[in-house]
Coordinates of C-alpha atoms in Angstrom, one line a residue:
Chain O
M29 CA 116.2 104.1 56.4
P30 CA 117.0 106.7 59.4
A31 CA 117.1 105.7 62.6
I32 CA 114.5 107.0 64.6
I33 CA 115.0 106.2 68.4
K34 CA 118.9 106.2 68.7
T35 CA 120.5 105.3 72.2
E36 CA 124.2 104.7 73.2
D37 CA 125.1 103.5 76.1
L38 CA 122.1 103.8 77.7
S39 CA 122.1 103.6 81.6
H40 CA 119.4 103.7 84.1
V41 CA 119.9 103.2 88.1
Y42 CA 116.7 103.3 90.5
S43 CA 117.3 105.1 94.4
E44 CA 121.6 105.2 93.6
G45 CA 122.9 105.7 97.4
T46 CA 120.4 103.4 99.1
P47 CA 119.8 99.7 99.9
F48 CA 117.6 100.0 97.0
C49 CA 119.8 100.6 94.5
K50 CA 119.3 98.6 91.6
T51 CA 120.6 98.9 88.3
A52 CA 116.9 99.0 85.9
V53 CA 118.3 99.4 82.6
G54 CA 122.6 98.9 81.8
G55 CA 124.4 100.3 78.6
V56 CA 121.7 100.3 76.2
N57 CA 122.5 100.9 72.3
L58 CA 119.9 100.3 70.3
S59 CA 118.6 102.3 66.9
I60 CA 115.3 101.4 66.0
E61 CA 114.4 102.4 62.1
E62 CA 111.7 104.2 61.1
G63 CA 108.2 102.0 60.2
E64 CA 109.7 99.3 62.2
M65 CA 106.1 97.7 64.2
V66 CA 108.9 95.9 67.0
G67 CA 108.4 93.5 69.6
V68 CA 109.5 94.3 72.7
I69 CA 109.4 91.3 75.1
G70 CA 110.9 90.1 78.3
H71 CA 110.1 88.6 81.6
T72 CA 108.9 90.7 84.2
G73 CA 112.2 93.1 86.0
S74 CA 113.9 92.8 83.0
G75 CA 114.2 96.4 82.1
K76 CA 111.5 96.9 79.7
S77 CA 109.1 99.5 81.4
T78 CA 112.3 101.3 82.8
L79 CA 113.9 101.5 78.9
I80 CA 110.8 102.8 76.8
Q81 CA 109.8 105.7 79.3
H82 CA 113.0 106.5 78.2
F83 CA 112.4 107.3 74.9
N84 CA 109.4 109.9 75.8
G85 CA 111.6 111.9 78.2
L86 CA 109.3 110.3 81.1
L87 CA 112.9 108.9 82.9
K88 CA 116.2 111.1 83.0
P89 CA 119.0 108.2 81.9
T90 CA 121.8 107.9 84.8
T91 CA 124.1 107.6 81.9
G92 CA 123.7 107.3 78.4
K93 CA 122.4 109.4 75.3
I94 CA 118.7 109.2 73.4
Y95 CA 118.4 110.7 70.4
I96 CA 114.9 111.0 68.6
D97 CA 114.5 111.5 65.2
G98 CA 118.6 112.6 65.6
Q99 CA 117.8 115.2 68.3
D100 CA 118.8 114.4 71.5
I101 CA 116.7 115.0 73.8
W102 CA 117.9 115.8 77.0
A103 CA 120.2 118.6 75.7
N104 CA 117.2 121.0 76.4
K105 CA 115.7 120.5 79.2
Q106 CA 112.6 122.6 78.3
D107 CA 112.1 121.0 75.5
I108 CA 111.2 117.8 76.4
R109 CA 107.4 118.5 76.4
S110 CA 107.9 118.5 73.1
V111 CA 109.6 115.6 72.8
R112 CA 106.4 113.8 74.6
F113 CA 104.2 114.7 71.8
K114 CA 106.6 113.6 69.0
V115 CA 106.7 109.4 71.4
G116 CA 103.1 108.6 72.7
L117 CA 103.3 105.9 75.5
V118 CA 100.3 104.2 76.6
F119 CA 100.8 102.3 80.0
Q120 CA 100.3 99.3 81.5
Y121 CA 96.6 99.6 82.4
P122 CA 95.7 103.1 80.2
E123 CA 92.3 102.8 82.3
Y124 CA 93.3 104.5 85.0
Q125 CA 94.6 107.3 84.0
L126 CA 90.8 108.1 82.7
F127 CA 89.6 111.8 84.8
E128 CA 87.4 114.0 82.7
E129 CA 83.8 113.9 82.9
T130 CA 83.3 113.0 78.5
V131 CA 85.2 110.6 76.7
Y132 CA 85.9 113.6 74.3
K133 CA 87.0 115.3 77.1
D134 CA 89.9 113.4 77.9
I135 CA 90.7 112.0 73.9
A136 CA 91.5 116.5 74.1
F137 CA 93.3 116.2 76.5
G138 CA 96.7 115.6 74.8
P139 CA 95.8 117.4 71.6
K140 CA 94.5 120.5 74.0
N141 CA 98.1 120.3 75.8
M142 CA 99.6 120.8 72.4
G143 CA 98.3 123.6 72.3
L144 CA 96.7 123.0 68.8
S145 CA 92.7 125.2 67.7
E146 CA 89.7 123.6 68.2
E147 CA 88.9 121.9 65.2
E148 CA 92.3 120.2 65.2
I149 CA 91.2 119.1 68.6
D150 CA 88.2 117.8 67.1
E151 CA 89.6 116.6 63.9
R152 CA 91.9 114.5 66.0
V153 CA 89.6 113.7 68.6
H154 CA 87.0 112.0 66.1
S155 CA 90.0 110.1 63.9
A156 CA 91.7 108.5 66.8
I157 CA 88.1 107.3 68.2
R158 CA 87.4 105.9 64.9
F159 CA 91.1 104.3 64.9
V160 CA 90.8 102.7 68.2
G161 CA 87.0 101.3 66.6
L162 CA 84.3 102.8 69.0
K163 CA 81.7 104.7 68.1
E164 CA 80.9 108.3 67.8
S165 CA 78.3 107.7 70.2
V166 CA 80.5 107.2 73.0
L167 CA 82.3 110.7 72.7
E168 CA 79.9 112.3 74.8
K169 CA 79.5 109.5 77.8
S170 CA 81.1 109.6 80.9
P171 CA 84.2 107.3 80.6
F172 CA 83.4 105.6 83.9
D173 CA 80.5 104.7 82.9
L174 CA 82.6 102.6 79.4
S175 CA 83.0 98.4 79.7
G176 CA 86.7 97.7 80.6
G177 CA 88.1 96.9 76.9
Q178 CA 86.3 100.2 76.3
K179 CA 87.6 101.9 78.6
R180 CA 91.3 100.4 78.0
R181 CA 90.9 102.0 74.1
V182 CA 89.8 105.4 74.8
A183 CA 93.2 105.9 76.8
I184 CA 94.5 104.5 73.7
A185 CA 92.8 106.8 71.9
G186 CA 93.8 109.8 74.2
V187 CA 97.7 109.4 73.4
I188 CA 96.9 108.5 69.2
A189 CA 95.1 111.7 69.4
M190 CA 97.9 113.4 69.6
D191 CA 99.2 112.2 65.8
P192 CA 102.9 110.2 67.4
K193 CA 105.9 109.9 65.3
V194 CA 106.5 106.8 66.7
L195 CA 103.3 105.1 69.4
I196 CA 104.4 102.6 72.6
L197 CA 102.0 100.3 73.6
D198 CA 103.2 98.9 77.6
E199 CA 100.8 96.0 77.2
P200 CA 98.0 97.3 75.7
T201 CA 95.8 93.5 76.1
A202 CA 96.8 92.9 79.8
G203 CA 94.0 92.0 81.6
L204 CA 91.4 91.7 78.6
D205 CA 89.3 88.9 76.9
P206 CA 90.4 87.0 74.1
K207 CA 88.1 89.0 71.5
G208 CA 88.9 92.3 73.4
R209 CA 92.5 91.2 72.9
D210 CA 92.2 90.5 69.4
L211 CA 90.0 93.8 68.8
I212 CA 93.1 95.9 70.3
L213 CA 95.6 94.6 68.6
N214 CA 93.7 94.8 64.8
Q215 CA 92.9 98.0 65.9
I216 CA 96.5 98.9 66.1
M217 CA 97.7 96.8 63.3
A218 CA 95.2 99.0 61.0
Y219 CA 96.8 102.2 62.3
H220 CA 100.2 101.3 61.8
E221 CA 99.6 100.5 58.2
E222 CA 97.4 103.5 57.5
K223 CA 99.6 106.0 59.5
K224 CA 103.2 104.2 58.4
N225 CA 104.8 104.8 61.8
T226 CA 106.7 103.5 64.5
V227 CA 105.1 101.5 66.7
L228 CA 107.2 99.5 69.8
L229 CA 104.4 96.9 71.3
V230 CA 105.7 95.3 74.9
S231 CA 103.7 91.8 75.5
H232 CA 104.0 88.7 77.2
S233 CA 102.2 86.9 74.3
M234 CA 104.9 85.2 71.8
E235 CA 102.2 84.7 69.3
D236 CA 101.3 88.6 69.5
I237 CA 104.2 89.3 69.0
A238 CA 105.2 86.7 65.7
K239 CA 101.6 87.3 64.0
F240 CA 102.3 91.4 63.9
A241 CA 105.9 92.3 65.4
T242 CA 108.6 93.1 62.4
K243 CA 111.2 93.1 64.8
V244 CA 112.1 91.6 68.0
L245 CA 113.7 93.3 70.7
V246 CA 114.6 90.7 73.8
M247 CA 115.4 92.6 77.0
N248 CA 116.9 90.3 79.3
N249 CA 118.9 91.3 83.0
A250 CA 119.0 94.9 82.9
A251 CA 119.9 94.7 78.5
V252 CA 119.6 93.9 75.0
F253 CA 119.8 90.3 74.5
T254 CA 119.0 91.6 71.0
Y255 CA 116.6 92.7 68.7
D256 CA 116.5 91.6 65.3
T257 CA 114.1 90.1 63.1
V258 CA 111.6 88.2 64.6
E259 CA 113.2 85.0 62.2
A260 CA 116.3 85.5 63.6
V261 CA 114.6 86.3 67.2
F262 CA 112.6 83.0 67.5
S263 CA 115.3 80.6 66.1
R264 CA 117.1 80.6 69.1
V265 CA 114.8 78.6 71.1
E266 CA 116.6 77.3 73.4
E267 CA 118.7 80.4 74.9
L268 CA 115.2 82.3 75.0
N269 CA 113.6 79.0 77.0
D270 CA 116.8 79.7 79.8
M271 CA 115.7 83.2 79.8
G272 CA 112.4 82.3 81.1
L273 CA 110.3 83.1 77.7
S274 CA 108.7 81.3 75.1
T275 CA 108.4 81.3 71.5
P276 CA 105.3 80.9 69.6
Q277 CA 103.0 77.8 70.7
I278 CA 103.8 76.8 67.0
T279 CA 106.9 77.1 66.3
R280 CA 107.1 74.9 69.4
V281 CA 105.6 72.4 67.6
F282 CA 107.2 72.4 64.8
Y283 CA 110.4 72.8 66.4
E284 CA 110.2 69.3 67.8
L285 CA 108.8 68.0 64.8
H286 CA 111.6 68.6 63.2
K287 CA 114.0 67.5 66.0
Q288 CA 112.2 63.9 65.7
G289 CA 113.0 63.7 62.0
L290 CA 109.7 64.9 60.4
P291 CA 110.5 67.1 57.2
V292 CA 108.9 69.7 58.1
S293 CA 110.5 73.6 59.0
D294 CA 111.9 74.5 62.0
K295 CA 111.2 77.9 61.6
I296 CA 107.1 78.2 62.2
F297 CA 105.9 81.3 63.5
T298 CA 102.2 81.5 63.0
V299 CA 99.6 79.5 62.1
K300 CA 99.2 80.3 58.9
A301 CA 103.0 80.2 58.3
A302 CA 102.1 76.0 59.9
R303 CA 99.1 75.8 57.7
E304 CA 101.0 76.6 54.6
E305 CA 104.0 74.9 55.4
L306 CA 101.8 71.8 56.0
L307 CA 99.7 72.2 53.3
K308 CA 103.5 72.8 50.6
R309 CA 104.3 68.8 52.6
L310 CA 101.1 67.2 52.0
Q311 CA 100.7 68.6 48.1
K312 CA 104.4 67.2 47.3
G313 CA 103.4 63.2 48.9
G314 CA 105.8 62.8 50.8
G315 CA 106.0 62.2 55.2
G316 CA 102.4 61.7 55.9
C317 CA 101.9 64.2 58.9
Chain R
M3 CA 110.2 112.5 92.3
L4 CA 108.1 111.4 95.2
K5 CA 109.7 108.6 95.7
D6 CA 112.5 110.6 97.2
I7 CA 110.2 111.3 99.9
T8 CA 112.9 109.8 102.8
I9 CA 111.0 110.8 106.6
G10 CA 109.0 107.6 107.9
Q11 CA 110.5 104.9 105.2
F12 CA 111.9 101.9 106.6
F13 CA 115.5 100.5 106.2
P14 CA 115.9 96.8 106.9
G15 CA 118.3 95.8 108.8
Q16 CA 119.9 93.1 111.4
S17 CA 121.8 95.3 113.8
P18 CA 121.0 95.7 117.9
V19 CA 118.9 98.7 117.0
H20 CA 116.3 96.5 114.7
K21 CA 116.2 94.4 116.8
L22 CA 115.2 96.2 120.3
D23 CA 111.6 95.2 121.0
P24 CA 109.0 98.0 119.4
R25 CA 107.5 98.7 122.3
I26 CA 110.7 99.6 124.2
K27 CA 112.0 101.6 121.1
I28 CA 108.5 103.5 120.8
I29 CA 108.8 104.3 125.1
L30 CA 113.1 105.1 124.9
T31 CA 111.9 107.1 121.4
L32 CA 108.9 109.5 123.5
A33 CA 111.8 109.7 126.6
Y34 CA 114.7 111.0 124.0
I35 CA 111.6 113.2 123.5
V36 CA 112.2 114.8 127.2
M37 CA 115.6 114.6 127.3
L38 CA 115.7 116.8 124.7
F39 CA 113.4 119.3 126.5
M40 CA 114.9 118.6 129.5
T41 CA 118.3 119.8 128.1
G42 CA 118.6 123.3 129.4
N43 CA 122.6 123.8 129.4
A44 CA 125.0 123.6 126.5
F45 CA 127.6 120.6 127.4
G46 CA 124.2 118.7 128.5
F47 CA 123.8 118.6 124.1
L48 CA 126.0 116.6 124.3
I49 CA 124.9 114.2 125.7
P50 CA 121.8 113.5 123.0
I51 CA 123.6 114.0 120.5
V52 CA 126.1 111.9 120.8
F53 CA 123.7 109.4 121.7
L54 CA 122.4 109.8 118.6
I55 CA 125.7 109.5 116.9
V56 CA 125.8 106.4 118.0
L57 CA 122.8 104.3 117.3
Y58 CA 122.8 105.5 114.0
L59 CA 126.3 104.1 113.2
I60 CA 125.1 101.1 115.4
A61 CA 122.2 100.8 112.9
H62 CA 124.1 101.7 109.9
I63 CA 121.7 103.8 108.0
P64 CA 123.9 106.5 105.5
L65 CA 124.1 109.5 106.6
K66 CA 123.3 110.5 102.9
M67 CA 119.4 109.4 104.1
I68 CA 120.0 110.9 107.2
L69 CA 120.3 114.3 104.8
K70 CA 117.8 114.0 102.7
S71 CA 115.4 113.3 105.9
M72 CA 116.2 116.6 107.1
K73 CA 115.8 118.6 103.8
P74 CA 112.1 118.9 103.9
I75 CA 112.6 120.8 107.9
V76 CA 115.2 122.3 107.1
P77 CA 112.1 125.7 106.4
I78 CA 111.3 125.3 109.9
I79 CA 114.6 125.2 111.4
I80 CA 115.4 129.2 110.1
I81 CA 112.1 130.2 111.2
T82 CA 112.6 129.1 114.2
A83 CA 116.1 130.4 114.3
V84 CA 115.1 133.9 113.1
L85 CA 112.6 134.0 115.7
N86 CA 114.2 133.1 118.7
L87 CA 117.2 135.3 116.9
F88 CA 115.1 138.8 117.3
F89 CA 112.8 137.6 119.8
V90 CA 115.0 136.9 122.9
D91 CA 115.4 139.6 125.1
G92 CA 119.1 139.5 127.1
D93 CA 122.0 142.1 126.7
P94 CA 121.9 143.7 123.3
L95 CA 125.1 142.7 120.6
W96 CA 123.6 144.4 117.4
S97 CA 120.6 146.7 116.9
W98 CA 118.9 148.6 114.6
G99 CA 115.7 150.1 114.6
I100 CA 113.8 147.7 116.6
F101 CA 115.4 144.8 115.4
T102 CA 117.6 143.7 118.1
I103 CA 120.2 140.7 119.0
T104 CA 121.1 139.3 122.2
K105 CA 123.7 137.4 123.4
N106 CA 120.9 135.1 124.3
G107 CA 119.1 135.2 121.5
V108 CA 121.9 133.9 119.5
A109 CA 122.7 130.6 122.0
M110 CA 118.6 130.1 121.8
S111 CA 118.6 130.0 118.0
I112 CA 121.1 127.4 117.6
M113 CA 120.3 125.7 120.9
M114 CA 116.5 125.6 119.1
A115 CA 117.7 124.7 115.5
V116 CA 119.9 121.6 117.6
R117 CA 116.7 120.6 119.7
I118 CA 114.5 120.3 116.5
L119 CA 117.4 118.5 114.2
C120 CA 117.9 115.8 116.8
L121 CA 114.3 115.7 117.5
I122 CA 113.7 114.7 113.8
A123 CA 116.4 112.7 113.7
G124 CA 115.9 111.0 116.9
T125 CA 112.1 110.2 115.9
S126 CA 113.6 109.1 112.0
L127 CA 115.7 106.4 114.0
L128 CA 112.5 105.3 115.5
T129 CA 110.7 104.5 111.6
Y130 CA 114.1 103.7 109.9
T131 CA 114.6 100.7 112.5
T132 CA 111.4 99.8 112.5
S133 CA 109.1 98.3 110.1
P134 CA 105.6 99.5 110.2
I135 CA 104.3 96.2 111.2
A136 CA 106.1 96.2 114.2
L137 CA 105.8 99.8 115.0
T138 CA 101.7 99.1 115.0
D139 CA 102.3 96.3 116.7
G140 CA 104.2 97.6 119.8
I141 CA 101.4 100.3 119.7
E142 CA 98.4 98.5 119.7
R143 CA 100.3 96.5 122.5
L144 CA 101.4 99.5 124.6
L145 CA 97.5 101.0 124.0
S146 CA 95.6 97.8 125.2
P147 CA 95.3 98.8 128.8
L148 CA 93.2 101.3 127.2
K149 CA 90.8 98.9 126.5
K150 CA 89.4 98.2 129.6
I151 CA 87.9 101.9 129.1
H152 CA 86.3 100.6 125.7
F153 CA 89.0 102.5 123.3
P154 CA 89.8 100.6 120.1
A155 CA 93.2 99.7 120.2
H156 CA 93.0 96.9 118.1
E157 CA 90.8 98.8 115.0
L158 CA 93.0 101.8 115.4
A159 CA 96.5 99.7 114.8
M160 CA 94.6 97.5 112.0
M161 CA 94.0 101.4 110.7
M162 CA 97.6 102.5 110.9
T163 CA 98.6 99.2 110.0
I164 CA 96.5 99.4 106.5
A165 CA 97.2 103.2 106.2
L166 CA 101.3 102.8 106.2
R167 CA 101.0 99.6 104.1
F168 CA 99.2 102.1 101.5
I169 CA 101.8 104.6 101.4
P170 CA 103.8 103.0 99.0
T171 CA 101.5 102.1 97.0
L172 CA 99.5 105.0 96.5
I173 CA 103.0 106.6 95.9
E174 CA 103.5 104.3 93.7
E175 CA 100.2 105.3 92.1
T176 CA 100.9 108.2 92.1
D177 CA 103.5 108.1 90.5
K178 CA 102.3 106.3 87.2
I179 CA 99.2 108.2 86.8
M180 CA 102.1 111.4 86.8
S181 CA 103.7 109.4 83.9
A182 CA 100.7 108.6 82.3
Q183 CA 99.4 112.6 82.0
K184 CA 102.8 113.7 81.5
A185 CA 102.9 111.2 78.3
R186 CA 100.3 113.2 77.3
G187 CA 102.3 116.8 77.7
A188 CA 100.6 117.5 81.5
D189 CA 102.5 120.1 82.6
M190 CA 103.3 120.4 86.1
E191 CA 106.2 122.3 86.6
T192 CA 105.4 125.5 84.9
G193 CA 102.9 128.4 85.6
G194 CA 101.1 130.0 88.2
L195 CA 99.4 128.6 91.8
I196 CA 95.8 128.2 89.7
Q197 CA 97.4 126.8 86.8
R198 CA 99.1 124.0 88.4
A199 CA 96.8 123.6 91.5
K200 CA 94.5 122.7 87.9
A201 CA 97.4 120.3 87.0
L202 CA 96.6 118.1 89.9
V203 CA 92.7 117.8 88.7
P204 CA 93.9 114.7 86.3
I205 CA 96.3 113.3 89.0
L206 CA 94.5 113.3 91.6
I207 CA 90.5 111.9 90.0
P208 CA 92.0 107.9 89.2
L209 CA 94.3 108.6 92.5
F210 CA 90.9 108.9 94.3
I211 CA 89.3 106.7 92.1
S212 CA 91.9 104.0 92.5
A213 CA 92.4 104.1 96.5
F214 CA 88.4 103.8 96.5
R215 CA 89.0 100.4 94.2
R216 CA 91.9 98.9 96.2
A217 CA 89.7 100.0 99.9
E218 CA 86.6 98.2 98.6
E219 CA 88.5 95.1 97.6
L220 CA 91.1 94.6 100.7
A221 CA 87.5 94.7 102.7
L222 CA 87.1 92.3 100.5
A223 CA 89.9 89.9 101.0
M224 CA 89.4 90.4 104.6
E225 CA 86.0 89.7 104.9
C226 CA 86.8 86.1 102.5
R227 CA 89.4 85.9 105.5
C228 CA 87.5 85.7 107.9
Y229 CA 88.5 89.4 109.8
H230 CA 85.8 89.7 112.8
G231 CA 88.2 92.6 114.4
G232 CA 90.4 92.7 117.8
E233 CA 88.5 89.7 119.9
G234 CA 90.2 86.5 119.8
R235 CA 92.7 87.4 117.5
T236 CA 96.4 85.7 118.0
R237 CA 99.8 86.7 116.4
M238 CA 102.6 85.0 114.5
K239 CA 105.1 86.9 116.5
Q240 CA 104.6 87.5 119.6
L241 CA 106.7 90.6 120.7
H242 CA 109.4 89.0 124.1
L243 CA 111.2 91.8 126.1
S244 CA 115.1 90.6 126.3
L245 CA 117.9 91.8 127.9
R246 CA 119.0 93.5 124.9
D247 CA 115.6 95.7 125.7
A248 CA 116.7 96.2 129.1
V249 CA 120.2 97.1 128.7
A250 CA 118.5 99.8 125.9
S251 CA 115.9 101.3 128.8
L252 CA 119.0 101.6 130.9
V253 CA 121.1 103.1 128.7
V254 CA 118.1 105.6 128.0
A255 CA 118.1 106.4 132.2
A256 CA 122.1 106.7 131.9
C257 CA 121.2 109.4 130.0
I258 CA 118.6 111.5 130.9
A259 CA 120.0 111.5 134.9
G260 CA 123.6 112.9 133.1
I261 CA 121.5 115.6 131.8
V262 CA 119.6 115.6 135.0
C263 CA 122.9 116.2 137.1
I264 CA 124.6 118.8 134.6
N265 CA 122.0 120.9 134.9
I266 CA 121.9 121.2 138.2
F267 CA 125.9 121.3 138.8
V268 CA 127.6 122.5 135.8
T269 CA 127.0 126.4 136.3
V270 CA 128.5 127.5 132.4
G271 CA 126.5 127.8 129.9
N272 CA 123.5 127.8 131.2
F273 CA 120.0 129.0 130.1

């Protein structure tokens, strides 16, 4: 499959030449294929947010190149806006960017900036609100009258309405209750499955990553530590622990059980897989676990 | 980017300039301004210029930073210089129609440019080397004699502290909102004046909402910690004058005396 996002030796240095000078990302070589659901993990300050802001041209790399869909996005500076329509970025706490009088107008902001026709915008707004699981009746309300979770979904809809080829979400579930979290993640999953587009999901929840992602990108100390499948990444328990990251709870349980000599696999990443593994062991009749 | 604004930014350091008492620093900055406007002689300007260069060297502020903070005031300097160039009477050097350039005019415009540059660089040094907290603390203490006539010195200082404290936060917030709206294709760089003003709406509305939210949260947090104004409030860090402050004051006094002498005794290069 062709790479939709490719970086070559990408580095970004903040406030160069001042006492606050800091390398936020250094020497990133990455190639993300189309249609992947990528989980991005890394502790606070590891450079995740800086890296993802390069993918849609909000930050310009200090050195290195970024290719979206095979095109060097900084080859033509005038074209940078079109990159932003191709790569939709949902920031942390996106509800703070809402500003219009009605939800409809706010979701329409992106498509309007793309220069689409009224009918096209209308269609996009309605399909976006459906994707995030809100009722059509919300469209005429003021975004400031909605609940926190609803506001967030409206904000995500505002980016989805641009129909980007790549959707990047920076901690879309931060500060939500468990129900709101599952709701948003399931909607994003459904969207990904229907559109077959590439999704990057920054999250601190290893459980969510294991449940939804196909690949995992691990950032550590301003560099990419690894970019691999969920299985490959979460098998490196010790290394992740050393970085201050963890593995899904269920993985840790099975890892310890395995270490204690019980006949279970130590490569279990979701509760569902754990259940299957246990049932399999029980049917075999051995073990007594 | 907004982050590049450096006027009023604080550069942490351990230099003697950093360690001066903020009250003394504020007073000396005012004295420096007076010094600049007292100088009426080309040679006299050497004193404030050398004084400033030495202080910047002691404070270890990089030259790049100083130049950066000068950038926004370049238009003001140019306008002042040009105005002085054409509107000062004296022996004409060159004239064309109603425009006349005089010898005095050239001297005046150079002097004004130097004066403004020194003024900005001198006052910037105060904010470069004094943390906002120390600065407002100093202002409060300097204004405290006015409390006798019911001047709200503490409240004013608290407001200043909060305002200063929130400048970087609001700048960061603005940057974030700008990025978020840019990610949705907002175009802030092109278009006419009206279009650009309209492009600010998606930034200003969320910014105001978040500023009000923050203000409310801060007020609540302060009340939770029993804040009730300045009365009976003590401080963790007391300001103490030291030998360093006395030396600094003496140096400034000597500079002013030097300028007065030059004004009186040097006759070459007077204006």
